[in-house]
XYZ file of C-alpha atoms in Angstrom:
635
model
C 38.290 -33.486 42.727
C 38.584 -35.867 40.121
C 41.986 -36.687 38.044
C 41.411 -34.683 35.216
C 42.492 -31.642 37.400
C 45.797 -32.674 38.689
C 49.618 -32.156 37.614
C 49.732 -36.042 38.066
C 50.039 -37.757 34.403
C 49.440 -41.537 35.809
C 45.977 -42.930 35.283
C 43.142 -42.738 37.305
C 42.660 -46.001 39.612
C 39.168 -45.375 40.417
C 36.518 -44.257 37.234
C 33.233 -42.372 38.605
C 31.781 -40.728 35.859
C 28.929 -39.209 38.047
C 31.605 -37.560 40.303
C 32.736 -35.973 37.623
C 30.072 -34.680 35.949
C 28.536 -33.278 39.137
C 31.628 -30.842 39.468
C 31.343 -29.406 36.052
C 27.488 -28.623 36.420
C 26.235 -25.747 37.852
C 22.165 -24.850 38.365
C 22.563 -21.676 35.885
C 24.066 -24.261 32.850
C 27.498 -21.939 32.587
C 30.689 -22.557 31.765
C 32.813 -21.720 34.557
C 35.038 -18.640 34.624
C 38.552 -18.687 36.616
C 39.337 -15.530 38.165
C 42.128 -14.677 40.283
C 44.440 -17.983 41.573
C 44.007 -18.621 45.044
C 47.999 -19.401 45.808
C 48.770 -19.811 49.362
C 51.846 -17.929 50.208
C 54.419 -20.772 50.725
C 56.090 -20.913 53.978
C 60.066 -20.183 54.322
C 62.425 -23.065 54.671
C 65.747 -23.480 55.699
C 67.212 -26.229 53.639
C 67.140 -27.300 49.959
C 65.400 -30.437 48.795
C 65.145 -31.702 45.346
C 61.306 -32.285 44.774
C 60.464 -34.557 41.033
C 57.513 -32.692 38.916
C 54.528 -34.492 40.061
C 55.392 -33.584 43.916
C 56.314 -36.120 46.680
C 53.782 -39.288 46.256
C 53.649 -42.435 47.117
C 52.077 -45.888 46.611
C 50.248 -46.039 50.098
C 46.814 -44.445 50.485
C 48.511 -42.972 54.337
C 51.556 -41.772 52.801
C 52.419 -38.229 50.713
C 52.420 -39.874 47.129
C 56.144 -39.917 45.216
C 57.014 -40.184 41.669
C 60.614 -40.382 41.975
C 62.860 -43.690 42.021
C 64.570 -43.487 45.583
C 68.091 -45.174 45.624
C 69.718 -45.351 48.917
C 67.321 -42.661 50.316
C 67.609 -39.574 48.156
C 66.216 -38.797 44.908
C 67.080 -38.141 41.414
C 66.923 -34.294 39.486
C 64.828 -34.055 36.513
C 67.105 -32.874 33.679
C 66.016 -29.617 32.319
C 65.660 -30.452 28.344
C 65.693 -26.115 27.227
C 68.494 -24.967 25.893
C 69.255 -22.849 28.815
C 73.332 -22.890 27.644
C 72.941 -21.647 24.156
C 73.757 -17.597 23.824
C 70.596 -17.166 21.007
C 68.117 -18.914 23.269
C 69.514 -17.086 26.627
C 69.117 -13.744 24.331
C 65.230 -14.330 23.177
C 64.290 -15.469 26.449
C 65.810 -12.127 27.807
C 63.929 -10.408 24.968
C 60.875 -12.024 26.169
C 61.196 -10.792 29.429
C 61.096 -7.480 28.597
C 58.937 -7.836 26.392
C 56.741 -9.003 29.150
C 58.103 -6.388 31.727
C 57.481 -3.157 29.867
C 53.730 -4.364 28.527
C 53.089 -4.828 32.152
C 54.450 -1.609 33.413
C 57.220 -2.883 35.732
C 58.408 -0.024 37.994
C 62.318 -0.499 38.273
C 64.651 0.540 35.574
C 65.293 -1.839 32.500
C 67.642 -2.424 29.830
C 69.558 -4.793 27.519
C 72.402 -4.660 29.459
C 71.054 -4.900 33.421
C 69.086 -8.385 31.990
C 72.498 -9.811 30.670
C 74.017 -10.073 34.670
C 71.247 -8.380 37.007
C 72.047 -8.416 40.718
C 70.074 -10.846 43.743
C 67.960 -7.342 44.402
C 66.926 -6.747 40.654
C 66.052 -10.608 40.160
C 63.752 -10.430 43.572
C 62.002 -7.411 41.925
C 61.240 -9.397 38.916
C 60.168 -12.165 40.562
C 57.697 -10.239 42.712
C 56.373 -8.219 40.146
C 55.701 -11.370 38.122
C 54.612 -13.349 40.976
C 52.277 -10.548 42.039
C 50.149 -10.702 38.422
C 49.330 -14.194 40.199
C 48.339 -13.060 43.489
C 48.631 -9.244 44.128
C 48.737 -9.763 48.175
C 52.203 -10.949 47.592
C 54.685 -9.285 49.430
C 58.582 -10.489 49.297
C 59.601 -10.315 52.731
C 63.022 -8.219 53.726
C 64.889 -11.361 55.181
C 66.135 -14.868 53.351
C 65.108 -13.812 50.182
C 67.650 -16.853 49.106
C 65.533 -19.237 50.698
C 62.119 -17.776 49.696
C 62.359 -17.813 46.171
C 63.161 -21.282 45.608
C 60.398 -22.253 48.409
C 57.254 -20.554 46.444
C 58.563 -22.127 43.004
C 58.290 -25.527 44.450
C 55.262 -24.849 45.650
C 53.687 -23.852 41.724
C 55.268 -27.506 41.074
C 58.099 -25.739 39.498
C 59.855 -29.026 38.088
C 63.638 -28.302 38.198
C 65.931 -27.337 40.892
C 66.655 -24.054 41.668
C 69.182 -24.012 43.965
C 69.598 -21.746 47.263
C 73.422 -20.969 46.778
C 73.146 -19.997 43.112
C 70.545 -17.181 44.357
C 73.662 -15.208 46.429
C 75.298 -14.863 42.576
C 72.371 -14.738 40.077
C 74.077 -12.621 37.701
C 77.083 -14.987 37.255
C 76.996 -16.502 33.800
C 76.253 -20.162 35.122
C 73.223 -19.625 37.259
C 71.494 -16.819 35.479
C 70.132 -18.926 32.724
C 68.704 -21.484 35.634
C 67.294 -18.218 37.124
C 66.010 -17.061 33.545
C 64.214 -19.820 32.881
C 62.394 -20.420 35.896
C 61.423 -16.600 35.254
C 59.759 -17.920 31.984
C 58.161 -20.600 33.592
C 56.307 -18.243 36.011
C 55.859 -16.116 33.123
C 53.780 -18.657 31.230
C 52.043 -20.066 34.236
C 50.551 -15.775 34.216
C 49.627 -16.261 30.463
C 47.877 -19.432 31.005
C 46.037 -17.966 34.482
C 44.933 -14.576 31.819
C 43.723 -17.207 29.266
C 42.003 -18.937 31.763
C 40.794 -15.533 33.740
C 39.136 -13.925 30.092
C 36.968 -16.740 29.001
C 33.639 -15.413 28.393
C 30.727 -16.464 30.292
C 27.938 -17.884 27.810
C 24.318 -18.266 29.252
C 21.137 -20.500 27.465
C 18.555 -17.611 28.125
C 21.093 -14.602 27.210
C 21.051 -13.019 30.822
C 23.869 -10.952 30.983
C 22.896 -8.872 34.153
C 25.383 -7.723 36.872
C 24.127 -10.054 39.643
C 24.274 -13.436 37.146
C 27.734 -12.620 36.930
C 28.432 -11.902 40.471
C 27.050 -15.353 40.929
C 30.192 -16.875 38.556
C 32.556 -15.027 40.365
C 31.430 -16.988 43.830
C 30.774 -20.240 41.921
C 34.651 -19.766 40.560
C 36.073 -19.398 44.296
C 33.605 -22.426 45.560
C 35.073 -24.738 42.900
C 38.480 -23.232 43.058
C 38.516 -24.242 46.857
C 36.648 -27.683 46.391
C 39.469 -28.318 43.614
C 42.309 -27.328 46.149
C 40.533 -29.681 48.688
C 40.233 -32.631 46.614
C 43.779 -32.327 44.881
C 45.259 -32.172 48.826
C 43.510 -35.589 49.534
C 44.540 -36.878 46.741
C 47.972 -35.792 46.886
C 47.607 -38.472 50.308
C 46.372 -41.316 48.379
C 42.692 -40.929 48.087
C 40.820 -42.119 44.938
C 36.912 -41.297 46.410
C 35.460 -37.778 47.139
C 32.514 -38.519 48.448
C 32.622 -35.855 51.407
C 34.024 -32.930 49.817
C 31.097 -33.911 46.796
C 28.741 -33.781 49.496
C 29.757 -30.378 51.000
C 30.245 -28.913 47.393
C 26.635 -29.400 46.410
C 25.361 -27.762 49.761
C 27.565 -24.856 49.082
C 26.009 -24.703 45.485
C 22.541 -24.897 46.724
C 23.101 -22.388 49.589
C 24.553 -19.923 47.213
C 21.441 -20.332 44.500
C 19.212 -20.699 46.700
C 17.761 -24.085 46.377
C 14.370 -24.943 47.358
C 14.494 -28.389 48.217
C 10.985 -28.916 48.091
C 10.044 -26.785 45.306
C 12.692 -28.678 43.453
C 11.075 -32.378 44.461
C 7.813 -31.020 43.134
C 8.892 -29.630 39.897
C 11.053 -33.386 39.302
C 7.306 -34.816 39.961
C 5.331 -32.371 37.355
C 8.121 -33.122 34.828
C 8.359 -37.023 35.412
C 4.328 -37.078 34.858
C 4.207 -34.763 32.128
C 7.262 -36.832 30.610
C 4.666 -39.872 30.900
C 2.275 -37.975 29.535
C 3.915 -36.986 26.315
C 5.779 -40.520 25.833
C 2.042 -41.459 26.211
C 0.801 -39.015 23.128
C 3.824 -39.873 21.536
C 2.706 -43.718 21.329
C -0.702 -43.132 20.633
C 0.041 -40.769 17.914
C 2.866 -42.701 15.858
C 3.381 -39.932 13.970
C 7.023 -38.326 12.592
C 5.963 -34.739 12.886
C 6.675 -34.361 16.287
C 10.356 -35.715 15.748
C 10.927 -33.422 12.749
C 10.067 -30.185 14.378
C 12.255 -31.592 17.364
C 15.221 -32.117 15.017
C 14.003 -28.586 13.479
C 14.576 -27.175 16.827
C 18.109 -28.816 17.740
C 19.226 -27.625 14.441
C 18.363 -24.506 14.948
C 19.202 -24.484 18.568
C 22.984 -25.477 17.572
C 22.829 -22.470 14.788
C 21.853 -20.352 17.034
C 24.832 -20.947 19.456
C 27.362 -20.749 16.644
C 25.612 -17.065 15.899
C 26.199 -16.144 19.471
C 29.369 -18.095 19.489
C 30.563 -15.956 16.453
C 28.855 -12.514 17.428
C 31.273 -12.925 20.923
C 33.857 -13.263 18.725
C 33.666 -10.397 16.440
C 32.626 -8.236 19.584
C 36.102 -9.201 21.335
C 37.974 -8.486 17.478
C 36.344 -5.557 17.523
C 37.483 -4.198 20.678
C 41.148 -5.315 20.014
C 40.874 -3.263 16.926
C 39.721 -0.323 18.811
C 42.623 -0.596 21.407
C 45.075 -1.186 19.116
C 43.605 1.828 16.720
C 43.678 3.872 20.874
C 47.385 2.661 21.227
C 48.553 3.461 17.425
C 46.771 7.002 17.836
C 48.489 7.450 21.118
C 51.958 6.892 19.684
C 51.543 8.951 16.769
C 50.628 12.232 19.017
C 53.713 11.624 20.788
C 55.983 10.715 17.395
C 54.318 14.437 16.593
C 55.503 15.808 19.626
C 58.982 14.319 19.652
C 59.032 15.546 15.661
C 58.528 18.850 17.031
C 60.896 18.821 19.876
C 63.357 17.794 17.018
C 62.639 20.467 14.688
C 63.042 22.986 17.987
C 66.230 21.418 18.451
C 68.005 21.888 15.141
C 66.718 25.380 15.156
C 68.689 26.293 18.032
C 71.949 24.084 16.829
C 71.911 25.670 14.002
C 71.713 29.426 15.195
C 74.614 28.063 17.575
C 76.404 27.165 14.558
C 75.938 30.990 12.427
C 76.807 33.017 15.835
C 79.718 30.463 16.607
C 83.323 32.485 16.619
C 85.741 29.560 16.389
C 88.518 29.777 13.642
C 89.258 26.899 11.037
C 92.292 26.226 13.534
C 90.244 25.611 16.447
C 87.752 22.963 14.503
C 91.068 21.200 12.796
C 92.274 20.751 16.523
C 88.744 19.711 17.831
C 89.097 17.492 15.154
C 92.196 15.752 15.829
C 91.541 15.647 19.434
C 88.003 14.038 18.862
C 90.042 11.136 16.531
C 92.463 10.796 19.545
C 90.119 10.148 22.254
C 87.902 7.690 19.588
C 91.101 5.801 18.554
C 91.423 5.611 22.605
C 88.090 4.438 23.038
C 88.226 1.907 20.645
C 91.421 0.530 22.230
C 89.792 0.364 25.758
C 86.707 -1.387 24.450
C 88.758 -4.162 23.000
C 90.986 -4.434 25.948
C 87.892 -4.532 28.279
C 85.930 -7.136 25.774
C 88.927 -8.919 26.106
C 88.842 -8.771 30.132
C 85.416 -9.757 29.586
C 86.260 -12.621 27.706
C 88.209 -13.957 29.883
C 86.734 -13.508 32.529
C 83.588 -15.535 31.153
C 86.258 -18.509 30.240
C 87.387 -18.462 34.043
C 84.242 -19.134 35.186
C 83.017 -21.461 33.151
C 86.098 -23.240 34.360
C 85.492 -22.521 37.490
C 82.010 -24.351 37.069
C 83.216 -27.144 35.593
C 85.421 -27.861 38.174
C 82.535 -26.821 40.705
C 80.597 -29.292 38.990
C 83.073 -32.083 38.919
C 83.756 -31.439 42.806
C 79.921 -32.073 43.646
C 79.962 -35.126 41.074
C 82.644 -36.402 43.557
C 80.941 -35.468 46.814
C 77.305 -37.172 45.272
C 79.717 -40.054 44.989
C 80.875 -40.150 48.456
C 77.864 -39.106 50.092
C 76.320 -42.239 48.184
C 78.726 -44.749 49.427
C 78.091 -43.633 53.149
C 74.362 -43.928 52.318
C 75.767 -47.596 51.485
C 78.154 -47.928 54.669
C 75.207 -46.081 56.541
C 77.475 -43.344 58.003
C 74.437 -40.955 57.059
C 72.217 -39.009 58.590
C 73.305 -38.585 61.987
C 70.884 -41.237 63.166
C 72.179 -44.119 60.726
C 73.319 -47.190 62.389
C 77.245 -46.586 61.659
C 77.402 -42.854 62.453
C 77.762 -43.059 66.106
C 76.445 -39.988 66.378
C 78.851 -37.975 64.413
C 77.968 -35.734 61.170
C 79.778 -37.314 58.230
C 78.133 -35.276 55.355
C 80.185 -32.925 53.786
C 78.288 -29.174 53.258
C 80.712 -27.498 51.099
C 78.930 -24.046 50.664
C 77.966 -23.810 54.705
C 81.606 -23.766 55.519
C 84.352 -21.199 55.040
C 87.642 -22.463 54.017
C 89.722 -22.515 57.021
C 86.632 -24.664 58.671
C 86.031 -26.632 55.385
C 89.617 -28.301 55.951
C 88.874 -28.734 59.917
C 85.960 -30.701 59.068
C 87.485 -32.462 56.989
C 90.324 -33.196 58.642
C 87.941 -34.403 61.568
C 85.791 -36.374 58.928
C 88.934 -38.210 58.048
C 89.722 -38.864 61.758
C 86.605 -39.985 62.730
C 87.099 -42.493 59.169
C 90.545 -44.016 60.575
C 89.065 -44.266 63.778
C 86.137 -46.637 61.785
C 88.266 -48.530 59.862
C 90.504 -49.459 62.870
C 87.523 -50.620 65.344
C 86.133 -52.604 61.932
C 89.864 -54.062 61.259
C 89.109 -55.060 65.446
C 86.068 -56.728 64.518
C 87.312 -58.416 61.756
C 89.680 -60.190 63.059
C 87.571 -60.895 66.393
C 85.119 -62.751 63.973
C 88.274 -64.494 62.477
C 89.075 -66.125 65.667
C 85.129 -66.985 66.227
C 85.634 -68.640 62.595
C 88.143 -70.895 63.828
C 86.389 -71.938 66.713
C 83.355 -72.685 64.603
C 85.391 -74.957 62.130
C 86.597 -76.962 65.143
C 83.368 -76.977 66.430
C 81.723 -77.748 63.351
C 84.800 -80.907 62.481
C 83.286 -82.584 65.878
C 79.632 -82.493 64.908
C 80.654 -83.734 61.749
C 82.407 -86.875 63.067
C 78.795 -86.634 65.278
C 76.888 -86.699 62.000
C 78.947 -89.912 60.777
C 77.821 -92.052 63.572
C 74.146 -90.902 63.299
C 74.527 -91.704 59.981
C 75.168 -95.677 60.179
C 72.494 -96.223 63.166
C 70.435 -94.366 60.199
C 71.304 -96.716 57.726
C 70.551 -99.825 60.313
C 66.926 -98.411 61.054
C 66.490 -97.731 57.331
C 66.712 -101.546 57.025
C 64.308 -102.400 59.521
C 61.894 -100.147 58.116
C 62.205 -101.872 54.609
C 61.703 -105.037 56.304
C 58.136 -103.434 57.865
C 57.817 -101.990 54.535
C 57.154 -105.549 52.925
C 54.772 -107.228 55.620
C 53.144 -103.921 55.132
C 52.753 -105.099 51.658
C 51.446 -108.237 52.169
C 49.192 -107.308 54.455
C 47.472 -104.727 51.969
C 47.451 -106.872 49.087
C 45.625 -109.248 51.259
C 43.140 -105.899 52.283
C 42.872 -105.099 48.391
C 41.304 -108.750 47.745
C 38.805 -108.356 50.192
C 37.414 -105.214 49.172
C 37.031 -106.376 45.410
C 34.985 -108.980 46.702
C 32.989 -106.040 48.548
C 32.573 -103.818 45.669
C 31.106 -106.626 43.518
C 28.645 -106.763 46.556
C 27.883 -103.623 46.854
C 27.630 -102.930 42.688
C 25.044 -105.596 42.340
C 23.332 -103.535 45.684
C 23.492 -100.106 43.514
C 22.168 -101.328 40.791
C 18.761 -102.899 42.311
C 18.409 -99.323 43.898
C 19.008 -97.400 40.878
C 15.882 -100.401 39.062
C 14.097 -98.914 41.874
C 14.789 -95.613 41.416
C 13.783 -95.862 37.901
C 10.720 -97.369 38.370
C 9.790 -94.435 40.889
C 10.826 -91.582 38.820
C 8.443 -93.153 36.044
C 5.571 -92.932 37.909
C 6.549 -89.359 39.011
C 6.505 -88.169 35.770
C 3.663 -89.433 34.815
C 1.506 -87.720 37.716
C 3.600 -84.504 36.512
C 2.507 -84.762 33.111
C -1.312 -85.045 34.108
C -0.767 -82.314 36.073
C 0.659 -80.276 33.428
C -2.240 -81.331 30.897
C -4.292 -80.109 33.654
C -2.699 -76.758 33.928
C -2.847 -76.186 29.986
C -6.406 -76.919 30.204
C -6.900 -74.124 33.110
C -4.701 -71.629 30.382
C -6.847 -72.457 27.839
C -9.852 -71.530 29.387
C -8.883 -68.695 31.659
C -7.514 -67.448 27.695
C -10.970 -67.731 26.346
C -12.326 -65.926 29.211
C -10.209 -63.005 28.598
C -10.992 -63.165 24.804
C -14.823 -63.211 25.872
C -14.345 -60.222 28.359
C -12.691 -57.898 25.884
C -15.219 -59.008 23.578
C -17.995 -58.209 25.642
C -16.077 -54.751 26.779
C -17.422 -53.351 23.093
C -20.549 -54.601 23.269
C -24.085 -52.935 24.191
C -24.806 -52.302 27.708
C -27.897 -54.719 27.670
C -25.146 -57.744 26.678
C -23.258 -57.216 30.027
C -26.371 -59.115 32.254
C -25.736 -62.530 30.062
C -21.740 -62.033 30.081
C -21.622 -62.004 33.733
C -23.996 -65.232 34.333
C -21.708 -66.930 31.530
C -18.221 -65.707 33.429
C -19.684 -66.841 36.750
C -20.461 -70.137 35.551
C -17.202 -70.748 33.730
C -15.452 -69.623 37.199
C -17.522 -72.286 39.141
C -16.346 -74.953 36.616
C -13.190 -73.746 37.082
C -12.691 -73.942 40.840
C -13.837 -77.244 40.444
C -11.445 -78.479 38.106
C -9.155 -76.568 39.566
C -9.572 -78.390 43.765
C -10.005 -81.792 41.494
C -6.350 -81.534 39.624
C -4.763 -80.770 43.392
C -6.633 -84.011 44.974
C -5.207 -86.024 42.159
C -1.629 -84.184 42.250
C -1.810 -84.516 46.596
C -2.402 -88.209 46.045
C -0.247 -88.941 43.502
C 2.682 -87.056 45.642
C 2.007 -88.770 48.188
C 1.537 -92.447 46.928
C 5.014 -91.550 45.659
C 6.758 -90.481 49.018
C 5.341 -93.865 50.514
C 7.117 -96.063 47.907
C 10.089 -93.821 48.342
C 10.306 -94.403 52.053
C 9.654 -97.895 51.431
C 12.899 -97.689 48.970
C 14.993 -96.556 51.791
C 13.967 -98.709 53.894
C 14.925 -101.442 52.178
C 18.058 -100.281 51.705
C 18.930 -99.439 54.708
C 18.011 -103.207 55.835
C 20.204 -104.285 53.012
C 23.089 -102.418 53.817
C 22.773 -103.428 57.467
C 22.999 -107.235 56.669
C 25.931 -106.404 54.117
C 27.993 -104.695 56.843
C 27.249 -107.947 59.607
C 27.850 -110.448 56.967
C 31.393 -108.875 56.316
């Protein structure tokens, strides 16, 4: 699959243009349709990582590709930029959400108040039922439901952190908005899948039969699956398709039925009628043909818009109708509940002539009914109140939560440093030195830590050991390193007594190369005056070289201008009677004869001339070669 198709934002290394425009065509000219996501269930896991939005990826082409900036081998979390802290967004998202719950007919129970704090089970059952409108074989298995959720919303690239711990207290008013909003992600991933799922298909030759659009539905899963194929290899590193191209266009032809060699021959007819026409087209030099062409693609591209625009109005109408089928819908059943109403007060109020209570009795119904209000009131305040603080102690309680695992990032990343972590770093030993606060209950919290501590001590004393070990090796080493010193020193001098002796060498070498540099002026001059008789020579020969090349050249225009007037002579003779043809063909045999014989006399000359010139050449070198031979015994 080509870039344009993955999460990934980076550019593309690699541009093929005919990769991509292979994937998008299909023999039937359609625009292709998505239907249902193929999502592979993601598989459990047992331990949290933090994942960045574009996935794990790296540089190398044999390495899982990573987007993230790794300092001493973790990674960083993406900061969520929603306003997942703010009461009036937490409240429309919520509203949202049911929105989106009751439209879809979601089974459980819903109100206001369960979506304010729901429980670990009533978030799992929302998160089914809105994972299932992606794949409806989803089934939320019975066991680590903690560890499930937060495994299939990395694997939709989900591109924040939700957390396994905070899933054992969703309803607590510092996870539930992380939980809420990846809820609305998911929830917009289903919106985009429906947009994507109710595009219309529009065909060229307006075939809108059953089987044409049985055909989309397989072309959607073949391209859905070569997309998921392509995006995996790249996801490794790869740039080129070529393969999965390959195998994609075989699929496409089995499923069309592609006659290989009916398709050959039809690419023949159409390349020779093509000829044929460009052909007309020349001989004809005419406009007409391009106007009713442009006619055509004008009315072509109106015609689209019409069926563009009649889609359109087809798919407003039938909104309109189920919207008028809803709105008549709810007004039988306002009629219904108006009538249930009326019944209602009927009976209330024939309860109300037949009642026999005495002005008494309703003044003490009265008073106790302002009692029991006045008591209500009370206990709603006192319990808002409870509420209220309650909500401050927890948000203390996260801050200090938060602070605690600020301070444990800290010291996890300074044994990253000391590399006291993982288990298999060189300075562990062997023993676990990472702290898991939520895997530990309190009484073994403080025994781990008290052995963490130990084991700590226990490293700092067999490091104080080494320290001082190497402090005595120091000393040794300066003593050591005083004598080679005082070494050094005497080296030195006999240094400074050969340096002497070499400067001494230096100047005879001197002399002797000035000396050298005299002589070979004297052979230069030699050898100039040498160079310059060769190049008189050289001259000379190049002059008569030319020469023979300009004859032949005269000799060739000649041949042009003849075989010219032959060809003039020929079409001439082409439009001529049929009795003219006997006298044309003595006169073009003659002027061939002539030809040929011009033609073998301008090669004798050119052969002789050539080689009159390669014997004074050779002659040349020779005599250089003699007079370079005396100039090297003479010196």
């Amino acid at each position: 699959m080509s870039r344009a198709g993955r999460p990934s934002e980076l550019p593309m290394r690699v541009q093929d243009s005919n990769r991509m425009s292979m994937v998008y065509t299909t023999p039937q000219s359609k625009q292709p349709s998505f239907g249902k996501l193929n999502i592979p269930k993601p598989q459990s896991v047992t331990s949290e990582r933090r994942t960045s939005f574009f996935g794990a990826r790296t540089s190398g082409a044999s390495m899982p590709r990573n987007s993230t900036m790794s300092g001493f081998g973790g990674t960083e979390k993406i900061k969520d930029a929603r306003p997942l802290h703010d009461k009036s967004f937490v409240q429309q998202c919520i509203r949202q959400l049911h929105e989106f719950l009751t439209e879809q007919g979601y089974p459980g129970t819903l109100s206001a108040k369960t979506l304010q704090s729901p429980s670990t089970k009533e978030f799992v059952k929302m998160f089914e039922f809105i994972y299932r409108q992606l794949d409806p074989t989803f089934e939320m298995p019975n066991s680590k439901v903690e560890e499930e959720v937060p495994a299939i919303l990395k694997a939709l690239r989900y591109p924040f952190v939700l957390s396994k711990c905070s899933m054992y207290s969703v309803g607590a008013p510092h996870t539930w908005p992380q939980a809420l909003g990846a809820l609305m992600w998911l929830i917009d991933n289903v919106k985009i899948n429906w947009s994507l799922s109710k595009q219309e298909l529009l065909f060229s030759d307006f075939c809108e039969d059953s089987d044409n659009i049985e055909e989309g539905a397989e072309y959607n899963k073949l391209f859905l699956e070569y997309t998921a194929e392509t995006y995996s290899k790249f996801m490794q590193g790869d740039d080129t398709f070529e393969d999965e191209d390959e195998a994609f266009l075989n699929k496409l032809k089995k499923l069309y039925n592609v006659d290989e060699a009916l398709l050959a021959t039809m690419e023949e007819k159409y390349r020779i009628l093509s000829d044929e026409v460009e052909r007309l087209e020349k001989e004809s030099q005419t406009d007409r043909l391009m106007t009713k062409r442009m006619e055509k693609m004008k009315l072509q591209a109106d015609l689209k818009k019409l069926q563009s625009y009649r889609s359109s109005l087809e798919s407003f109408k039938a909104n309109l109708e189920n919207k008028a089928s809803e709105l008549s819908d709810e007004l039988e059943n306002t009629v219904s509940h108006l009538e249930t109403l009326k019944h209602e007060q009927k009976e209330l109020q024939h309860l109300l002539q037949n009642q026999k209570f005495t002005s008494a009795d309703v003044e003490r119904i009265n008073r106790e009914k302002r009692e029991l209000q006045q008591t209500i009131s009370s206990l709603s305040k006192s319990l808002e109140d409870a509420e209220q603080h309650k909500w401050n102690e927890e948000i203390a309680l996260a801050k200090v939560k938060e602070k605690a695992e600020l301070k444990l990032a800290e010291y996890h990343k300074l044994a990253r440093k000391l590399k006291l972590i993982p288990l298999s770093a060189e300075n562990a030993c062997g023993h676990d030195f990472e702290i898991r606060p939520f895997e530990y209950g309190p009484g073994s919290m403080i025994q781990h830590k008290t052995q963490i501590q130990m084991l700590l001590r226990k490293l700092v004393s067999d490091v104080e050991e080494e320290n001082s070990r190497l402090a005595n090796m120091k000393l040794s080493l300066d003593e050591s390193c005083e004598q080679v010193n005082s070494n050094i020193m005497d080296k030195s001098n006999d240094i400074k007594q050969l340096r002497e002796q070499i400067r001494k060498l230096d100047e005879q070498l001197d002399c002797d190369m000035q000396e050298l540099a005299r002589e070979e002026e004297g052979w230069a001059e030699e050898m100039e005056s040498v160079e310059n008789h060769r190049k008189l020579l050289e001259k000379k020969v190049n002059h008569g070289y030319d020469e023979a090349v300009q004859q032949l050249k005269a000799a060739q225009q000649q041949y042009h201008l003849v075989l010219q007037e032959t060809n003039e002579e020929r079409r001439t003779v082409a439009n001529n009677l049929a009795s003219v043809f006997t006298t044309a063909t003595n006169h073009l045999s003659i002027t061939e004869k002539c030809l040929e014989d011009l033609h073998s006399r301008v090669q004798r000359v050119c052969s002789k001339a050539v080689e009159e010139d390669e014997a004074a050449v050779q002659n040349l070198r020779e005599t250089l070669k003699s007079f370079v031979s005396k100039a090297g015994n003479s010196l």
